[in-house]
Short mmCIF file of C-alpha atoms and ligand atoms in Angstrom, two decimals:
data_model
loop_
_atom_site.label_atom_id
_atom_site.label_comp_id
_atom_site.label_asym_id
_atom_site.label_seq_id
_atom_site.Cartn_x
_atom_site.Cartn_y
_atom_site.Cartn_z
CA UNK A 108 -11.78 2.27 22.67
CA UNK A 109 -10.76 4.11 19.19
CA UNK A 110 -11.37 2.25 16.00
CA UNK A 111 -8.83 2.17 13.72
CA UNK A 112 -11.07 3.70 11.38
CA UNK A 113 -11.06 6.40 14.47
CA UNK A 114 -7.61 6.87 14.86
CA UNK A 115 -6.38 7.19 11.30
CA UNK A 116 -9.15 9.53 10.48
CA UNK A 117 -8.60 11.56 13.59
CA UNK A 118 -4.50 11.64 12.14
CA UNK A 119 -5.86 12.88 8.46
CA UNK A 120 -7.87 15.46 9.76
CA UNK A 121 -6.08 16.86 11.64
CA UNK A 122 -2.68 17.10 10.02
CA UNK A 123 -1.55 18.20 6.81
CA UNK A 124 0.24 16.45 4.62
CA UNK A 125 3.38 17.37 5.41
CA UNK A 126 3.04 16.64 8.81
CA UNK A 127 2.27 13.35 8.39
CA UNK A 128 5.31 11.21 9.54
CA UNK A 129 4.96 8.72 6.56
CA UNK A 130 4.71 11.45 3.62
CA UNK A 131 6.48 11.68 0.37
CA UNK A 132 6.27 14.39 -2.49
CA UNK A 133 8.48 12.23 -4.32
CA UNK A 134 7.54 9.22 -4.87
CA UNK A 135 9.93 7.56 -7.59
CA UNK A 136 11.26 5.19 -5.16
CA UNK A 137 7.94 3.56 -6.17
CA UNK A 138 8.10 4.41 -9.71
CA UNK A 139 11.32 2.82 -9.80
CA UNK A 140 10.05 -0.45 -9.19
CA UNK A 141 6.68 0.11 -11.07
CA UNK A 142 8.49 0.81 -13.97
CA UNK A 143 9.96 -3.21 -13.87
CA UNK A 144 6.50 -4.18 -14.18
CA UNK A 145 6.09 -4.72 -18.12
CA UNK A 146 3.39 -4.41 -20.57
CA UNK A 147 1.54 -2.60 -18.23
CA UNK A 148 -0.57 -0.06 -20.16
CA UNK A 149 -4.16 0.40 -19.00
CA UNK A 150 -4.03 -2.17 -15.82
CA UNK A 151 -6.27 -1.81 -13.05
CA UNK A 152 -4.07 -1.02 -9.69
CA UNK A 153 -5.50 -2.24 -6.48
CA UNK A 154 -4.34 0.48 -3.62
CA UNK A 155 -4.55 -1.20 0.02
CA UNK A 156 -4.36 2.08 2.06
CA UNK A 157 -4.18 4.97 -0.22
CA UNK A 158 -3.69 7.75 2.55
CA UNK A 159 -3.42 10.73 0.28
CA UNK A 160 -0.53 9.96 -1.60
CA UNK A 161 0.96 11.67 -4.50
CA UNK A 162 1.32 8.10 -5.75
CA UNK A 163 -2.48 8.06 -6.93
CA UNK A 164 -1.92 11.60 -9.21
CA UNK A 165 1.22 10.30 -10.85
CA UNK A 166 -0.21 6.84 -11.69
CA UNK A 167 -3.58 8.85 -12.97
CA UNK A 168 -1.77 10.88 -15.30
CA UNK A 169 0.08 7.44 -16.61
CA UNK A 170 -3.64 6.53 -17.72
CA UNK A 171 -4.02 3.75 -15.39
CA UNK A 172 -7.53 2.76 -13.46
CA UNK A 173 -7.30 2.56 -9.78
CA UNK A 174 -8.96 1.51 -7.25
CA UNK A 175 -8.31 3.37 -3.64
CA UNK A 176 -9.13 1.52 -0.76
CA UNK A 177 -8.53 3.20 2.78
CA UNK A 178 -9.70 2.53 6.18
CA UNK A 179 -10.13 6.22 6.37
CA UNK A 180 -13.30 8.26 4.82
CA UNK A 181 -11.12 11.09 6.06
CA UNK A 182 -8.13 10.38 3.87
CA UNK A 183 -10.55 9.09 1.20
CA UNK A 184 -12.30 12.45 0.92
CA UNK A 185 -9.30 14.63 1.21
CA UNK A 186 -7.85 12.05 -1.63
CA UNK A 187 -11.28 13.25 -3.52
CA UNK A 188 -10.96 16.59 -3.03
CA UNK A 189 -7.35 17.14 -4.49
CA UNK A 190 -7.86 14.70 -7.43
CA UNK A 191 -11.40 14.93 -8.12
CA UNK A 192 -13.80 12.32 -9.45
CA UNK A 193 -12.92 10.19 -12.77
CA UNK A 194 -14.22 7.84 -14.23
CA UNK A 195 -10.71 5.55 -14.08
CA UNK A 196 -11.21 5.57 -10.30
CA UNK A 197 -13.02 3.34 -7.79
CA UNK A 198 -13.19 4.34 -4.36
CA UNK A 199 -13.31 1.87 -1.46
CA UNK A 200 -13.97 2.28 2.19
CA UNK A 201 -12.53 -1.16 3.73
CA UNK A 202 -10.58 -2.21 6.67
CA UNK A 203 -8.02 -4.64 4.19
CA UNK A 204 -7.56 -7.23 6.47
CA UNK A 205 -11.24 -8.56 6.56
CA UNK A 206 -12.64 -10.20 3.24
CA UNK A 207 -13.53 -7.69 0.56
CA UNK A 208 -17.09 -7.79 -0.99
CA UNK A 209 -17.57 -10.56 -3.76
CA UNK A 210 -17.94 -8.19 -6.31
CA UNK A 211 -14.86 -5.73 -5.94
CA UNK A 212 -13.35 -6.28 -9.49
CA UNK A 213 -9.75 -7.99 -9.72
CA UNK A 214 -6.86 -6.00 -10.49
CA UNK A 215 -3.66 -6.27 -12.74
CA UNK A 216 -1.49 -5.06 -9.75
CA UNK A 217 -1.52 -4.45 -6.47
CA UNK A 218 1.06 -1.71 -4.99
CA UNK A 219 1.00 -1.02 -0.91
CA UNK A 220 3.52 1.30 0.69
CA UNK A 221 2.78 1.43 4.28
CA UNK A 222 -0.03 -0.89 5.19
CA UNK A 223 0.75 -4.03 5.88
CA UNK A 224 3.29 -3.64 8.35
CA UNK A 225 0.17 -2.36 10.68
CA UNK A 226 -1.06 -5.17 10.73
CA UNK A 227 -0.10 -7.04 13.90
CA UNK A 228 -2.94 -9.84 14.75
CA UNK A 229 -1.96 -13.12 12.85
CA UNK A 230 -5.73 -13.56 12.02
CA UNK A 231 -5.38 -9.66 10.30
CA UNK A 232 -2.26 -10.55 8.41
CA UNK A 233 -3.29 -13.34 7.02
CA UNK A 234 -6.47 -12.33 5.83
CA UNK A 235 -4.99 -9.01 4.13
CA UNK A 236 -2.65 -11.87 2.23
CA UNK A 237 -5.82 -13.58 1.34
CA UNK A 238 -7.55 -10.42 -0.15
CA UNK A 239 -3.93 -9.57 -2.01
CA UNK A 240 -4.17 -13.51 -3.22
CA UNK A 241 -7.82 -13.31 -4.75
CA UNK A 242 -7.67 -9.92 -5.81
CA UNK A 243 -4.41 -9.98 -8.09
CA UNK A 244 -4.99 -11.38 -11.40
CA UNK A 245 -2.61 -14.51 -12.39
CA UNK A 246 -0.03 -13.35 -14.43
CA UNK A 247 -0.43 -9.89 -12.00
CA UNK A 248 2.15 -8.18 -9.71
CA UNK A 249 2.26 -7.27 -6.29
CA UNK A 250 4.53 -4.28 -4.88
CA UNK A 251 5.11 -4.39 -1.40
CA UNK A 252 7.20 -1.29 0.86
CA UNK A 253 6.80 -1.68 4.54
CA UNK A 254 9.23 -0.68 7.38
CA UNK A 255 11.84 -3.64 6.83
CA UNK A 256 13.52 -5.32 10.42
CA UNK A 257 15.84 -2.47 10.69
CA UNK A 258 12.85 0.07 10.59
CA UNK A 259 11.23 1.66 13.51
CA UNK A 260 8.94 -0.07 15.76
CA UNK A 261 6.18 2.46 15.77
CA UNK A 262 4.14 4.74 13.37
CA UNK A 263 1.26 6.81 13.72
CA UNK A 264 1.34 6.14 17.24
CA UNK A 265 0.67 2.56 16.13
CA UNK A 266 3.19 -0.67 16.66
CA UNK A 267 4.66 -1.87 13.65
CA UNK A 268 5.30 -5.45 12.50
CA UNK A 269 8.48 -5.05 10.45
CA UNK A 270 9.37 -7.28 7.52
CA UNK A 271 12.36 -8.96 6.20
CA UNK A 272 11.92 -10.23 2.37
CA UNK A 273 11.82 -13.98 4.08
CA UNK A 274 8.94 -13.74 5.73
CA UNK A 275 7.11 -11.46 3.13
CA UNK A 276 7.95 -13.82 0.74
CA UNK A 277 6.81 -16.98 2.78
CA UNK A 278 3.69 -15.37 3.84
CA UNK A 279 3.10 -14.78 -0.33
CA UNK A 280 3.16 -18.47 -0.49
CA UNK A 281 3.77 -20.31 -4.00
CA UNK A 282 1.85 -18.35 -6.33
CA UNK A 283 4.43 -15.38 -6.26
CA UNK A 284 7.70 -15.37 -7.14
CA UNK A 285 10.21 -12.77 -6.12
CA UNK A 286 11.19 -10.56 -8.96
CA UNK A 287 13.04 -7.72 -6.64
CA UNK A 288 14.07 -6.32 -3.44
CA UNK A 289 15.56 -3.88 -1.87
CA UNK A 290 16.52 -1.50 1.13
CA UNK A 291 15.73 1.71 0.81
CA UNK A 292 15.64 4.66 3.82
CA UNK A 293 12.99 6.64 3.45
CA UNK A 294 13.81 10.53 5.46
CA UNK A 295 10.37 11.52 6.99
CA UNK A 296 9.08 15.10 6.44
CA UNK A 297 11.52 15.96 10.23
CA UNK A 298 14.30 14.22 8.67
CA UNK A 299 14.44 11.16 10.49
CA UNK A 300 15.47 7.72 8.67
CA UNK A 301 12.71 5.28 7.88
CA UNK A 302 14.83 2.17 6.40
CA UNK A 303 11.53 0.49 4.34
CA UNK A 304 11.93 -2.99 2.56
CA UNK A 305 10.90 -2.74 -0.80
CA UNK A 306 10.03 -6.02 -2.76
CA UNK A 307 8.13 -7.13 -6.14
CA UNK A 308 6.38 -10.27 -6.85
CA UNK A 309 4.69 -11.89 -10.08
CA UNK A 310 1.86 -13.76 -9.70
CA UNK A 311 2.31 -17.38 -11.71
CA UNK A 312 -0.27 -17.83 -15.19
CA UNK A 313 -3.39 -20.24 -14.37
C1 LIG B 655 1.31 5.27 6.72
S1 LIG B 655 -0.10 5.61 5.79
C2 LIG B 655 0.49 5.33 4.12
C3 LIG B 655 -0.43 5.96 3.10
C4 LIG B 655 0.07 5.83 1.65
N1 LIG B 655 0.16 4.44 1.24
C5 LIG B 655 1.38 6.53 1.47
O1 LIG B 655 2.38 5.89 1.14
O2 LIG B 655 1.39 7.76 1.66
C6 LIG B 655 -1.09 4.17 6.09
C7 LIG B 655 -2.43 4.20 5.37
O3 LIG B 655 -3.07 2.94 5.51
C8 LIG B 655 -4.40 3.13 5.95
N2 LIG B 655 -4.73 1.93 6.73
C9 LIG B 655 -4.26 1.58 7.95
N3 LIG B 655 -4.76 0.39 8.33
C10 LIG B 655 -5.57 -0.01 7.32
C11 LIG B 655 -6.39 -1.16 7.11
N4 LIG B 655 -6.47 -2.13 8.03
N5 LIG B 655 -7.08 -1.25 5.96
C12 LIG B 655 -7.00 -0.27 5.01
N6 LIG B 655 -6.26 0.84 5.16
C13 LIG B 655 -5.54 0.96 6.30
C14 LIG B 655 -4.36 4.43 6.75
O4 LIG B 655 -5.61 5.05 6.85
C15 LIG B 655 -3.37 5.24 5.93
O5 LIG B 655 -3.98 5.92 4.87
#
């Protein structure tokens, strides 16, 4: 049976980025919501599945430290090869729905466009909510953007489980509180609609 380690780093090397169905050159969709995070100068970003998005270069020239998780090497090391090696980034090779190691370093925000909503196995979900939980810093923000219940059911060859803000916001629990949502369609690099919830959360003080 393929891994999913196997199957996403079978899809990154052999497509190019503009091939792959999820792909954005322009990413200020994102931005746009980043940008109601305040005070925000320096923070350490926490990114779930990385892929090889443009994302990454824009928030690098901003000044901020990342860390880029992925279940992929493959995406990982194409990620390395078109941004290079710095010492503002951290690069992690994780499956984000099992614990991360004690020592990965907290993070000021946590931004995922695309991840979650792979995640089908209540066991998986909850235990990629448990890493966002631990690893956001109180006072911290988390950025979520996954297919919303309009959305298609599949990606990457992979079934989807699609999210209205309700349930996002549920499965955040108490210690975030809903700052903004909204719909937004995403066209995919053939032109097909991809209607994605977008939604950011504050994480309370102490
Ligand atoms: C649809 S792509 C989105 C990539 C990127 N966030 C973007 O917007 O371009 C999904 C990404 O999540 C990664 N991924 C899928 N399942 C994962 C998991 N369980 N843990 C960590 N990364 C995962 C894939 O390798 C891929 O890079």
């Amino acid at each position: 049976m393929t891994t999913r380690n196997e199957h996403w780093n079978t899809i990154f090397s052999t497509k190019a980025n503009s091939e792959l169905g999820w792909y954005e050159s322009d990413v200020s969709q994102t931005l746009k919501f980043f940008s109601l995070i305040p005070k925000n100068e320096g923070a350490t970003i926490f990114l779930p599945g990385a892929g090889t998005s443009v994302l990454v270069d824009e928030l690098l020239i901003r000044g901020y430290k990342l860390i880029l998780n992925d279940i992929s090497d493959e995406a990982l090391n194409k990620l390395r090869s078109r941004i290079g090696t710095n010492d503002r980034l951290t690069w992690h090779h994780h499956d984000i729905s099992k614990p991360l190691p004690d020592a990965t370093p907290q993070a000021d925000i946590w931004i995922d466009r695309a991840v979650l909503h792979f995640l089908l196995e209540e066991a998986d979900i909850e235990g990629y909510f448990a890493n966002l939980n631990s690893m956001t810093r109180s006072g911290g923000y988390a950025l979520l953007a996954e297919f919303s219940t309009t959305g298609a059911t599949k990606c990457a060859g992979l079934e989807l489980h699609r999210y209205s803000v309700e349930e996002m916001t549920d499965r955040l629990g108490n210690d975030f509180k809903l700052i903004k949502f909204e719909n937004y369609t995403y066209m995919n690099p053939v032109g097909d609609p991809r209607p994605y919830l977008y939604a950011l959360y504050r994480k309370h003080n102490g």
